[in-house]
Amino acid sequence: MVKPAKLRLSQRTIVAYGHDDVEAPIDLAVTDPLSRTTGVVAAGGRAYESIPDSRYEIVGVQRDSSMRSGETAPLVSVDEPAGGTWTAQVVARSDTRYRIDVRAAFDDGTGRRASAPWETLGAGETRRWRITYDPGDAEPVALEAMP
């Protein structure tokens, strides 16, 4: 019996979407299992890129083919991320609805996705999420709200 080849996580992307057609009034920071951070730690604060091979950026979001959206969202991507428990923190700069989405791309071209439901944060409020991935089990990428 031949064992299937173990998939290797080649990239993890975390994005926090806001309302349709507007700039997302939220900041996003991601912390790896070694406590290094990429993103904006406090509302309107300085952006960090301490996780090796990581990027923080504000990206345009296109929800349909109209090409007229003005929506943007904070995004953190990490190449060759380590397995273990990661955290994502979302801070609202003003009252807003948002959703966090985690995508994992594997070296064979496949991917996995975990999304949280839409929720509302008040100005200055923070929400933390636990993101787990076990390199020995490529199937699940878990996203769980933290108390």
PDB file of C-alpha atoms in Angstrom:
ATOM      1  CA  MET A   1       0.000   0.000   0.000  1.00  0.00           C
ATOM      2  CA  VAL A   2       1.394   3.383  -1.031  1.00  0.00           C
ATOM      3  CA  LYS A   3       0.877   6.261   1.375  1.00  0.00           C
ATOM      4  CA  PRO A   4      -0.319   9.494  -0.238  1.00  0.00           C
ATOM      5  CA  ALA A   5       2.267  12.260  -0.334  1.00  0.00           C
ATOM      6  CA  LYS A   6       1.989  14.708   2.533  1.00  0.00           C
ATOM      7  CA  LEU A   7       0.738  18.098   1.426  1.00  0.00           C
ATOM      8  CA  ARG A   8       2.787  21.109   2.420  1.00  0.00           C
ATOM      9  CA  LEU A   9       1.113  24.432   3.190  1.00  0.00           C
ATOM     10  CA  SER A  10       2.678  26.915   0.791  1.00  0.00           C
ATOM     11  CA  GLN A  11       0.689  30.038   1.736  1.00  0.00           C
ATOM     12  CA  ARG A  12      -1.852  31.207   4.299  1.00  0.00           C
ATOM     13  CA  THR A  13      -3.955  34.315   3.661  1.00  0.00           C
ATOM     14  CA  ILE A  14      -6.138  36.031   6.248  1.00  0.00           C
ATOM     15  CA  VAL A  15      -8.485  38.814   5.159  1.00  0.00           C
ATOM     16  CA  ALA A  16     -11.086  40.853   7.094  1.00  0.00           C
ATOM     17  CA  TYR A  17     -13.925  42.005   4.835  1.00  0.00           C
ATOM     18  CA  GLY A  18     -16.075  45.021   5.652  1.00  0.00           C
ATOM     19  CA  HIS A  19     -19.288  46.393   4.112  1.00  0.00           C
ATOM     20  CA  ASP A  20     -19.831  46.132   0.368  1.00  0.00           C
ATOM     21  CA  ASP A  21     -18.451  48.940  -1.768  1.00  0.00           C
ATOM     22  CA  VAL A  22     -16.630  50.844   0.992  1.00  0.00           C
ATOM     23  CA  GLU A  23     -13.215  50.808   2.621  1.00  0.00           C
ATOM     24  CA  ALA A  24     -13.229  48.386   5.552  1.00  0.00           C
ATOM     25  CA  PRO A  25     -12.850  50.503   8.743  1.00  0.00           C
ATOM     26  CA  ILE A  26     -10.925  47.727  10.485  1.00  0.00           C
ATOM     27  CA  ASP A  27      -7.323  46.816  11.201  1.00  0.00           C
ATOM     28  CA  LEU A  28      -5.981  43.266  11.127  1.00  0.00           C
ATOM     29  CA  ALA A  29      -2.962  41.696  12.826  1.00  0.00           C
ATOM     30  CA  VAL A  30      -1.850  38.057  12.690  1.00  0.00           C
ATOM     31  CA  THR A  31       0.492  36.433  15.233  1.00  0.00           C
ATOM     32  CA  ASP A  32       2.358  33.186  14.525  1.00  0.00           C
ATOM     33  CA  PRO A  33       3.122  30.370  17.031  1.00  0.00           C
ATOM     34  CA  LEU A  34       6.412  32.128  17.940  1.00  0.00           C
ATOM     35  CA  SER A  35       4.591  35.403  18.867  1.00  0.00           C
ATOM     36  CA  ARG A  36       5.778  37.343  15.798  1.00  0.00           C
ATOM     37  CA  THR A  37       3.209  39.726  14.326  1.00  0.00           C
ATOM     38  CA  THR A  38       2.304  41.030  10.890  1.00  0.00           C
ATOM     39  CA  GLY A  39      -0.415  43.648  10.474  1.00  0.00           C
ATOM     40  CA  VAL A  40      -1.733  46.616  12.438  1.00  0.00           C
ATOM     41  CA  VAL A  41      -1.852  45.908  16.175  1.00  0.00           C
ATOM     42  CA  ALA A  42      -4.067  48.814  17.342  1.00  0.00           C
ATOM     43  CA  ALA A  43      -6.651  50.887  15.497  1.00  0.00           C
ATOM     44  CA  GLY A  44      -4.869  53.243  13.119  1.00  0.00           C
ATOM     45  CA  GLY A  45      -1.500  52.121  14.447  1.00  0.00           C
ATOM     46  CA  ARG A  46       1.746  51.185  12.783  1.00  0.00           C
ATOM     47  CA  ALA A  47       1.932  48.156  10.466  1.00  0.00           C
ATOM     48  CA  TYR A  48       4.378  45.375  11.402  1.00  0.00           C
ATOM     49  CA  GLU A  49       5.790  42.595   9.236  1.00  0.00           C
ATOM     50  CA  SER A  50       7.715  40.519  11.823  1.00  0.00           C
ATOM     51  CA  ILE A  51       6.655  37.076  10.552  1.00  0.00           C
ATOM     52  CA  PRO A  52       9.215  35.860   7.986  1.00  0.00           C
ATOM     53  CA  ASP A  53       7.921  35.847   4.383  1.00  0.00           C
ATOM     54  CA  SER A  54       4.758  37.741   5.356  1.00  0.00           C
ATOM     55  CA  ARG A  55       3.014  40.791   3.906  1.00  0.00           C
ATOM     56  CA  TYR A  56       0.379  43.191   5.212  1.00  0.00           C
ATOM     57  CA  GLU A  57      -1.569  45.144   2.631  1.00  0.00           C
ATOM     58  CA  ILE A  58      -4.873  46.807   1.890  1.00  0.00           C
ATOM     59  CA  VAL A  59      -6.374  45.128  -1.154  1.00  0.00           C
ATOM     60  CA  GLY A  60      -9.282  45.888  -3.454  1.00  0.00           C
ATOM     61  CA  VAL A  61     -12.209  43.488  -3.174  1.00  0.00           C
ATOM     62  CA  GLN A  62     -14.326  42.586  -6.166  1.00  0.00           C
ATOM     63  CA  ARG A  63     -17.567  40.806  -5.206  1.00  0.00           C
ATOM     64  CA  ASP A  64     -19.056  40.700  -8.702  1.00  0.00           C
ATOM     65  CA  SER A  65     -18.134  41.346 -12.322  1.00  0.00           C
ATOM     66  CA  SER A  66     -19.258  45.011 -12.368  1.00  0.00           C
ATOM     67  CA  MET A  67     -15.684  46.230 -11.623  1.00  0.00           C
ATOM     68  CA  ARG A  68     -17.205  49.233  -9.806  1.00  0.00           C
ATOM     69  CA  SER A  69     -16.525  48.289  -6.187  1.00  0.00           C
ATOM     70  CA  GLY A  70     -14.666  50.753  -3.987  1.00  0.00           C
ATOM     71  CA  GLU A  71     -14.305  48.173  -1.247  1.00  0.00           C
ATOM     72  CA  THR A  72     -10.920  47.465   0.279  1.00  0.00           C
ATOM     73  CA  ALA A  73      -9.886  45.040   3.009  1.00  0.00           C
ATOM     74  CA  PRO A  74      -6.812  44.423   5.169  1.00  0.00           C
ATOM     75  CA  LEU A  75      -4.984  41.235   4.218  1.00  0.00           C
ATOM     76  CA  VAL A  76      -2.052  39.318   5.722  1.00  0.00           C
ATOM     77  CA  SER A  77      -0.370  36.614   3.666  1.00  0.00           C
ATOM     78  CA  VAL A  78       2.408  34.302   4.824  1.00  0.00           C
ATOM     79  CA  ASP A  79       4.502  32.067   2.578  1.00  0.00           C
ATOM     80  CA  GLU A  80       5.566  28.682   4.020  1.00  0.00           C
ATOM     81  CA  PRO A  81       3.753  29.248   7.369  1.00  0.00           C
ATOM     82  CA  ALA A  82       4.617  27.067  10.340  1.00  0.00           C
ATOM     83  CA  GLY A  83       2.085  24.620  11.711  1.00  0.00           C
ATOM     84  CA  GLY A  84       0.523  25.297  15.078  1.00  0.00           C
ATOM     85  CA  THR A  85      -1.799  27.850  16.616  1.00  0.00           C
ATOM     86  CA  TRP A  86      -1.954  31.337  15.119  1.00  0.00           C
ATOM     87  CA  THR A  87      -4.124  34.256  16.222  1.00  0.00           C
ATOM     88  CA  ALA A  88      -5.797  36.993  14.224  1.00  0.00           C
ATOM     89  CA  GLN A  89      -6.963  40.231  15.807  1.00  0.00           C
ATOM     90  CA  VAL A  90      -9.495  42.592  14.244  1.00  0.00           C
ATOM     91  CA  VAL A  91      -9.870  46.143  15.621  1.00  0.00           C
ATOM     92  CA  ALA A  92     -12.740  48.380  14.465  1.00  0.00           C
ATOM     93  CA  ARG A  93     -11.890  52.022  13.748  1.00  0.00           C
ATOM     94  CA  SER A  94     -15.639  52.797  13.626  1.00  0.00           C
ATOM     95  CA  ASP A  95     -18.862  50.819  14.023  1.00  0.00           C
ATOM     96  CA  THR A  96     -18.878  48.156  11.332  1.00  0.00           C
ATOM     97  CA  ARG A  97     -19.925  44.728  10.170  1.00  0.00           C
ATOM     98  CA  TYR A  98     -17.075  42.461   9.094  1.00  0.00           C
ATOM     99  CA  ARG A  99     -16.173  38.864   8.359  1.00  0.00           C
ATOM    100  CA  ILE A 100     -12.804  37.141   8.670  1.00  0.00           C
ATOM    101  CA  ASP A 101     -11.706  34.588   6.098  1.00  0.00           C
ATOM    102  CA  VAL A 102      -8.688  32.240   6.173  1.00  0.00           C
ATOM    103  CA  ARG A 103      -7.371  30.577   3.038  1.00  0.00           C
ATOM    104  CA  ALA A 104      -4.688  27.924   2.827  1.00  0.00           C
ATOM    105  CA  ALA A 105      -2.923  27.051  -0.444  1.00  0.00           C
ATOM    106  CA  PHE A 106      -1.003  23.780  -0.654  1.00  0.00           C
ATOM    107  CA  ASP A 107       1.982  22.851  -2.797  1.00  0.00           C
ATOM    108  CA  ASP A 108      -0.153  20.613  -5.038  1.00  0.00           C
ATOM    109  CA  GLY A 109      -2.331  23.574  -6.066  1.00  0.00           C
ATOM    110  CA  THR A 110      -5.294  22.674  -3.842  1.00  0.00           C
ATOM    111  CA  GLY A 111      -6.650  24.903  -1.124  1.00  0.00           C
ATOM    112  CA  ARG A 112      -8.828  25.055   1.952  1.00  0.00           C
ATOM    113  CA  ARG A 113     -10.898  27.883   3.367  1.00  0.00           C
ATOM    114  CA  ALA A 114     -12.465  28.720   6.724  1.00  0.00           C
ATOM    115  CA  SER A 115     -14.810  31.680   7.171  1.00  0.00           C
ATOM    116  CA  ALA A 116     -16.550  33.173  10.167  1.00  0.00           C
ATOM    117  CA  PRO A 117     -20.081  34.566   9.951  1.00  0.00           C
ATOM    118  CA  TRP A 118     -20.635  38.312   9.621  1.00  0.00           C
ATOM    119  CA  GLU A 119     -20.629  40.127  12.949  1.00  0.00           C
ATOM    120  CA  THR A 120     -20.733  43.714  14.214  1.00  0.00           C
ATOM    121  CA  LEU A 121     -18.023  45.517  16.163  1.00  0.00           C
ATOM    122  CA  GLY A 122     -18.327  48.952  17.760  1.00  0.00           C
ATOM    123  CA  ALA A 123     -15.646  51.615  17.340  1.00  0.00           C
ATOM    124  CA  GLY A 124     -12.492  50.593  19.230  1.00  0.00           C
ATOM    125  CA  GLU A 125     -13.712  47.049  19.884  1.00  0.00           C
ATOM    126  CA  THR A 126     -11.394  44.106  19.306  1.00  0.00           C
ATOM    127  CA  ARG A 127     -12.139  40.515  18.330  1.00  0.00           C
ATOM    128  CA  ARG A 128      -9.567  37.712  18.405  1.00  0.00           C
ATOM    129  CA  TRP A 129      -9.593  34.481  16.402  1.00  0.00           C
ATOM    130  CA  ARG A 130      -7.615  31.256  16.785  1.00  0.00           C
ATOM    131  CA  ILE A 131      -6.350  29.724  13.535  1.00  0.00           C
ATOM    132  CA  THR A 132      -4.964  26.208  13.665  1.00  0.00           C
ATOM    133  CA  TYR A 133      -3.342  24.027  11.074  1.00  0.00           C
ATOM    134  CA  ASP A 134      -1.678  20.665  11.671  1.00  0.00           C
ATOM    135  CA  PRO A 135       0.958  19.956   8.991  1.00  0.00           C
ATOM    136  CA  GLY A 136       0.365  16.237   9.567  1.00  0.00           C
ATOM    137  CA  ASP A 137      -3.295  16.595   8.551  1.00  0.00           C
ATOM    138  CA  ALA A 138      -3.757  18.835   5.522  1.00  0.00           C
ATOM    139  CA  GLU A 139      -7.551  18.753   5.493  1.00  0.00           C
ATOM    140  CA  PRO A 140      -8.678  21.063   8.297  1.00  0.00           C
ATOM    141  CA  VAL A 141      -7.836  24.706   8.642  1.00  0.00           C
ATOM    142  CA  ALA A 142      -9.757  25.734  11.754  1.00  0.00           C
ATOM    143  CA  LEU A 143     -10.963  29.238  12.625  1.00  0.00           C
ATOM    144  CA  GLU A 144     -12.406  29.742  16.101  1.00  0.00           C
ATOM    145  CA  ALA A 145     -13.520  32.899  17.947  1.00  0.00           C
ATOM    146  CA  MET A 146     -11.619  33.472  21.197  1.00  0.00           C
ATOM    147  CA  PRO A 147     -13.324  34.725  24.351  1.00  0.00           C
TER     148      PRO A 147
END
